[in-house]
Each structure stands twice: as C-alpha cells, then as structure tokens.
Amino acid sequence: DSGVTQTPKHLITATGQRVTLRCSPRSGDLSVYWYQQSLDQGLQFLIQYYNGEERAKGNILERFSAQQFPDLHSELNLSSLELGDSALYFCASSPGDRDNQPQHFGDGTRLSIL
Amino acid sequence: DQQVKQNSPSLSVQEGRISILNCDYTNSMFDYFLWYKKYPAEGPTFLISISSIKDKNEDGRFTVFLNKSAKHLSLHIVPSQPGDSAVYFCAATVNTNAGKSTFGDGTTLTVKP
C-alpha cells in the first residue's frame, strides 16, 4: 500500500462530458503529480502541485485542469471528453518539490469514454 | 521526440538467471534516474535510483548502472524470481526544485519458473 488513494477506480462516461478524478496523497507529502497512461504506453506527465501551488506543467490539454486544496488532496478535472481521453490516470505524491525524490503512486483511475 | 526510450517491450528469463533491462535517454540535462516496477491493476512502485555523479547503485538483488557518455542505463536483477514478473519503467529527471519525471514506455519482464 503506497498510501496514495485515488477515487474512483473506474469511470465510464460519454463524449462531451466532464469528470473529476480525486487523489489523496501519502501522509506528509506536499507534492502531487498527475500522469496519463494510454494503452501500452508510458506515463505522460500532466501537472505537478506543491503545497497548493502549481509547480510544473507537462503536455496537459487545455480541456484538463487540476488543483490542490489546503488539505493537500488534489483533483483533476477533464472536460469536453473525447474518445482519445480513455486512459489510466495516475496520481503520485512525494515529500518535497524536487524530482530526485521517488514518487509514490496510487492505483489509478481507469477512464473509459464511450 | 521521446527523451527516454526502453527499446525492448518485453523480456523473458529463466528463474535464477540474470535479467537486464535497458534504457536510453537523449536529454543531457537529466541528472537523476529511477526505476519503477508495476504489477497489473496497481500503480508503479519505486525500485531503485541513481544520481548522475555515480555509475552504479546496488540494493539487494537490484543494481542500476549508468553510462553517461552513452546516455544509457541498465537495471540488473540477480537472481531473477517469478515474483519479479512485472512492467519496469525507467524515469529520468532534472534535479531542479521543480519539474517532472520523464518515463519510458516500459519493459514487461517475465521470469519463468
């Protein structure tokens, strides 16, 4: 158990809809990272928050947004969903804001767009 | 442009033998490298890391080697066990106070009993 909790585990929705994925980081970790894993591909970095502030951004689409709340949990909002958004979405956390710290991953949310 | 490449999608070895997983990178700014292991239906878990100031780091059965001139790193597992069967991801970072880990596409290791 990594200590990182992601909900829901599975999400099925239709094109054009909007969903929210939730992540609770490991106790004491201040950084939260979001990744997208499409079929048989690596993890694509989306965005990092550190202690409530956006710290780094990857190839995140404008239809996607995220935030980290004062209790350090984070939400990833995906809107105007397209078929290509179907993927596994992972959240990870680490104690600080440096990338030389191993990240602890949740078990992911599987998003299926019909 | 994929900055971290794992050119072997899969690897199969016999239990007790050595497993060698390879990773190549193109960005010379990367100065910290990590390996993660992923079982089905679970998130990746950290395995071992290496800083660019070293060329080898060992942790039990796992050793990571870094060849900076070749921009290549490898993960050695000796001896391999059936429980090591998983997807292994190589990741690279720039050690700033912010940033991202760039992941390879992973190598699926199968250890046969």
Short mmCIF file of C-alpha atoms in Angstrom, two decimals:
data_model
loop_
_atom_site.label_atom_id
_atom_site.label_comp_id
_atom_site.label_asym_id
_atom_site.label_seq_id
_atom_site.Cartn_x
_atom_site.Cartn_y
_atom_site.Cartn_z
CA ASP A 1 0.00 0.00 0.00
CA SER A 2 1.60 3.24 -1.22
CA GLY A 3 -0.57 5.43 0.97
CA VAL A 4 -1.87 7.32 -2.07
CA THR A 5 -5.60 6.98 -2.60
CA GLN A 6 -7.32 7.59 -5.91
CA THR A 7 -11.06 7.61 -6.48
CA PRO A 8 -12.95 6.38 -8.33
CA LYS A 9 -11.15 3.26 -9.56
CA HIS A 10 -13.23 3.10 -12.71
CA LEU A 11 -15.21 5.72 -14.57
CA ILE A 12 -17.33 5.22 -17.66
CA THR A 13 -18.83 8.22 -19.39
CA ALA A 14 -19.70 9.61 -22.81
CA THR A 15 -18.04 12.04 -25.16
CA GLY A 16 -18.59 15.68 -24.32
CA GLN A 17 -18.99 15.02 -20.61
CA ARG A 18 -16.93 16.29 -17.68
CA VAL A 19 -15.40 14.20 -14.90
CA THR A 20 -13.39 14.82 -11.75
CA LEU A 21 -10.69 12.47 -10.51
CA ARG A 22 -9.61 12.69 -6.91
CA CYS A 23 -6.31 11.98 -5.20
CA SER A 24 -5.28 11.92 -1.55
CA PRO A 25 -1.50 11.98 -1.19
CA ARG A 26 0.56 9.97 1.25
CA SER A 27 0.54 11.47 4.72
CA GLY A 28 3.15 14.21 4.95
CA ASP A 29 3.72 14.53 1.22
CA LEU A 30 3.32 18.05 -0.15
CA SER A 31 3.72 17.36 -3.87
CA VAL A 32 1.08 15.76 -6.06
CA TYR A 33 1.69 14.70 -9.65
CA TRP A 34 -0.80 13.61 -12.29
CA TYR A 35 0.07 11.23 -15.13
CA GLN A 36 -1.85 9.78 -18.06
CA GLN A 37 -1.13 6.30 -19.37
CA SER A 38 -2.71 5.41 -22.67
CA LEU A 39 -2.79 1.83 -23.92
CA ASP A 40 0.66 0.17 -23.82
CA GLN A 41 2.43 3.49 -23.46
CA GLY A 42 4.50 5.11 -20.78
CA LEU A 43 3.30 7.55 -18.21
CA GLN A 44 2.83 11.03 -19.64
CA PHE A 45 3.34 13.76 -17.08
CA LEU A 46 0.42 16.17 -16.88
CA ILE A 47 0.95 18.51 -13.96
CA GLN A 48 2.55 18.90 -10.52
CA TYR A 49 1.30 20.80 -7.49
CA TYR A 50 3.36 21.58 -4.43
CA ASN A 51 1.67 22.75 -1.25
CA GLY A 52 -1.30 24.14 -3.13
CA GLU A 53 0.57 25.84 -5.95
CA GLU A 54 1.14 24.69 -9.50
CA ARG A 55 4.82 23.81 -9.84
CA ALA A 56 5.29 22.18 -13.22
CA LYS A 57 3.23 21.53 -16.27
CA GLY A 58 3.58 18.85 -18.91
CA ASN A 59 1.57 18.23 -22.05
CA ILE A 60 -1.74 18.86 -20.35
CA LEU A 61 -4.61 19.72 -22.65
CA GLU A 62 -6.48 22.98 -22.14
CA ARG A 63 -9.63 20.89 -21.53
CA PHE A 64 -7.91 19.47 -18.44
CA SER A 65 -7.31 21.34 -15.22
CA ALA A 66 -6.21 20.47 -11.73
CA GLN A 67 -5.96 21.95 -8.29
CA GLN A 68 -4.58 21.08 -4.88
CA PHE A 69 -6.63 22.01 -1.86
CA PRO A 70 -5.47 23.22 1.58
CA ASP A 71 -5.76 19.67 2.95
CA LEU A 72 -3.37 18.69 0.12
CA HIS A 73 -5.76 16.44 -1.74
CA SER A 74 -5.91 17.11 -5.46
CA GLU A 75 -8.50 16.90 -8.19
CA LEU A 76 -8.02 16.52 -11.92
CA ASN A 77 -10.89 17.86 -13.99
CA LEU A 78 -11.37 16.60 -17.53
CA SER A 79 -13.96 18.32 -19.69
CA SER A 80 -15.39 18.03 -23.21
CA LEU A 81 -14.22 14.45 -23.14
CA GLU A 82 -13.14 12.75 -26.35
CA LEU A 83 -12.64 9.08 -27.16
CA GLY A 84 -8.88 9.58 -27.05
CA ASP A 85 -9.05 10.59 -23.41
CA SER A 86 -9.71 6.99 -22.47
CA ALA A 87 -6.71 6.03 -20.36
CA LEU A 88 -5.39 5.22 -16.92
CA TYR A 89 -4.82 8.33 -14.85
CA PHE A 90 -2.30 8.02 -12.05
CA CYS A 91 -1.68 10.32 -9.16
CA ALA A 92 1.63 10.27 -7.30
CA SER A 93 2.99 12.13 -4.32
CA SER A 94 6.37 12.95 -2.83
CA PRO A 95 7.52 14.78 0.29
CA GLY A 96 9.04 17.85 -1.34
CA ASP A 97 9.13 19.58 -4.67
CA ARG A 98 12.32 18.11 -6.08
CA ASP A 99 12.27 15.44 -8.72
CA ASN A 100 15.07 13.42 -7.18
CA GLN A 101 12.65 12.05 -4.67
CA PRO A 102 10.88 8.80 -5.53
CA GLN A 103 7.21 9.27 -6.15
CA HIS A 104 4.55 7.09 -4.55
CA PHE A 105 1.75 6.17 -6.90
CA GLY A 106 -1.89 5.42 -6.39
CA ASP A 107 -3.50 2.53 -8.20
CA GLY A 108 -5.00 4.79 -10.84
CA THR A 109 -8.41 5.67 -12.21
CA ARG A 110 -9.40 3.91 -15.39
CA LEU A 111 -11.43 6.28 -17.55
CA SER A 112 -13.45 4.84 -20.41
CA ILE A 113 -15.17 7.13 -22.88
CA LEU A 114 -17.99 5.56 -24.87
CA ASP B 1 10.59 13.36 -29.52
CA GLN B 2 10.78 10.65 -26.89
CA GLN B 3 13.55 11.59 -24.46
CA VAL B 4 13.55 8.29 -22.57
CA LYS B 5 13.41 5.07 -24.53
CA GLN B 6 13.08 1.48 -23.48
CA ASN B 7 13.63 -0.32 -26.76
CA SER B 8 12.67 -3.78 -25.58
CA PRO B 9 8.92 -4.05 -24.98
CA SER B 10 9.37 -7.46 -23.37
CA LEU B 11 11.98 -9.75 -21.86
CA SER B 12 11.72 -13.37 -20.76
CA VAL B 13 14.27 -15.06 -18.50
CA GLN B 14 14.55 -18.27 -16.52
CA GLU B 15 14.25 -18.20 -12.75
CA GLY B 16 17.66 -17.83 -11.13
CA ARG B 17 19.26 -16.19 -14.15
CA ILE B 18 20.12 -12.52 -14.63
CA SER B 19 17.58 -10.05 -16.04
CA ILE B 20 18.98 -6.97 -17.78
CA LEU B 21 16.61 -4.15 -18.64
CA ASN B 22 17.90 -1.26 -20.71
CA CYS B 23 17.03 2.40 -21.02
CA ASP B 24 18.42 5.14 -23.28
CA TYR B 25 17.94 8.88 -22.95
CA THR B 26 18.67 11.84 -25.17
CA ASN B 27 18.49 14.84 -22.84
CA SER B 28 21.95 15.52 -21.40
CA MET B 29 20.37 17.68 -18.68
CA PHE B 30 18.93 14.61 -16.96
CA ASP B 31 20.87 14.03 -13.78
CA TYR B 32 18.76 11.63 -11.77
CA PHE B 33 17.32 8.32 -12.88
CA LEU B 34 14.79 5.98 -11.30
CA TRP B 35 13.36 2.56 -11.97
CA TYR B 36 9.78 1.70 -11.09
CA LYS B 37 8.05 -1.66 -11.14
CA LYS B 38 4.37 -2.06 -11.96
CA TYR B 39 2.11 -5.04 -11.38
CA PRO B 40 -1.26 -5.29 -13.18
CA ALA B 41 -4.06 -3.24 -11.62
CA GLU B 42 -1.59 -1.42 -9.36
CA GLY B 43 0.34 1.81 -9.57
CA PRO B 44 4.09 1.87 -10.19
CA THR B 45 6.31 1.38 -7.15
CA PHE B 46 9.78 2.81 -6.74
CA LEU B 47 12.57 0.27 -7.07
CA ILE B 48 15.97 1.93 -7.24
CA SER B 49 17.57 5.19 -8.34
CA ILE B 50 20.93 6.62 -9.33
CA SER B 51 22.39 10.09 -9.46
CA SER B 52 24.49 11.18 -12.41
CA ILE B 53 27.51 11.53 -10.13
CA LYS B 54 27.57 7.76 -9.73
CA ASP B 55 27.89 4.95 -12.23
CA LYS B 56 26.47 2.18 -10.10
CA ASN B 57 23.96 1.73 -7.31
CA GLU B 58 23.11 -1.55 -5.68
CA ASP B 59 20.20 -2.62 -3.50
CA GLY B 60 19.98 -6.32 -2.77
CA ARG B 61 19.26 -8.21 -5.97
CA PHE B 62 18.88 -4.96 -7.94
CA THR B 63 21.74 -2.96 -9.46
CA VAL B 64 21.47 0.04 -11.72
CA PHE B 65 24.37 1.02 -13.97
CA LEU B 66 24.71 4.43 -15.59
CA ASN B 67 26.87 5.20 -18.62
CA LYS B 68 26.64 8.96 -19.07
CA SER B 69 28.77 9.12 -22.20
CA ALA B 70 26.44 6.66 -23.90
CA LYS B 71 23.33 8.13 -22.26
CA HIS B 72 22.40 4.63 -21.24
CA LEU B 73 21.34 2.95 -18.05
CA SER B 74 20.50 -0.61 -17.21
CA LEU B 75 18.82 -2.49 -14.40
CA HIS B 76 20.24 -5.87 -13.42
CA ILE B 77 18.23 -8.31 -11.36
CA VAL B 78 20.19 -11.24 -9.96
CA PRO B 79 18.92 -13.83 -9.35
CA SER B 80 15.58 -13.32 -11.08
CA GLN B 81 12.49 -14.65 -9.33
CA PRO B 82 8.97 -15.32 -10.65
CA GLY B 83 7.69 -12.51 -8.39
CA ASP B 84 9.83 -10.08 -10.39
CA SER B 85 7.49 -10.54 -13.35
CA ALA B 86 6.10 -7.05 -13.93
CA VAL B 87 6.41 -3.99 -16.14
CA TYR B 88 9.55 -1.97 -15.43
CA PHE B 89 9.65 1.74 -16.17
CA CYS B 90 12.77 3.83 -16.44
CA ALA B 91 12.36 7.52 -15.48
CA ALA B 92 14.69 10.49 -15.76
CA THR B 93 14.62 13.90 -14.12
CA VAL B 94 16.46 17.16 -13.90
CA ASN B 95 17.29 17.90 -10.28
CA THR B 96 15.76 21.31 -10.00
CA ASN B 97 13.33 22.43 -7.36
CA ALA B 98 10.50 21.78 -9.71
CA GLY B 99 9.87 19.68 -12.73
CA LYS B 100 8.74 16.36 -13.95
CA SER B 101 9.85 12.80 -14.37
CA THR B 102 10.03 11.64 -17.96
CA PHE B 103 9.11 7.96 -18.26
CA GLY B 104 9.94 5.35 -20.85
CA ASP B 105 7.22 3.12 -22.26
CA GLY B 106 8.19 0.20 -20.05
CA THR B 107 9.56 -3.32 -20.47
CA THR B 108 7.47 -6.32 -19.50
CA LEU B 109 9.65 -8.84 -17.68
CA THR B 110 8.52 -12.45 -17.43
CA VAL B 111 10.51 -14.76 -15.16
CA LYS B 112 9.74 -18.40 -15.87
CA PRO B 113 9.95 -20.95 -13.04
#
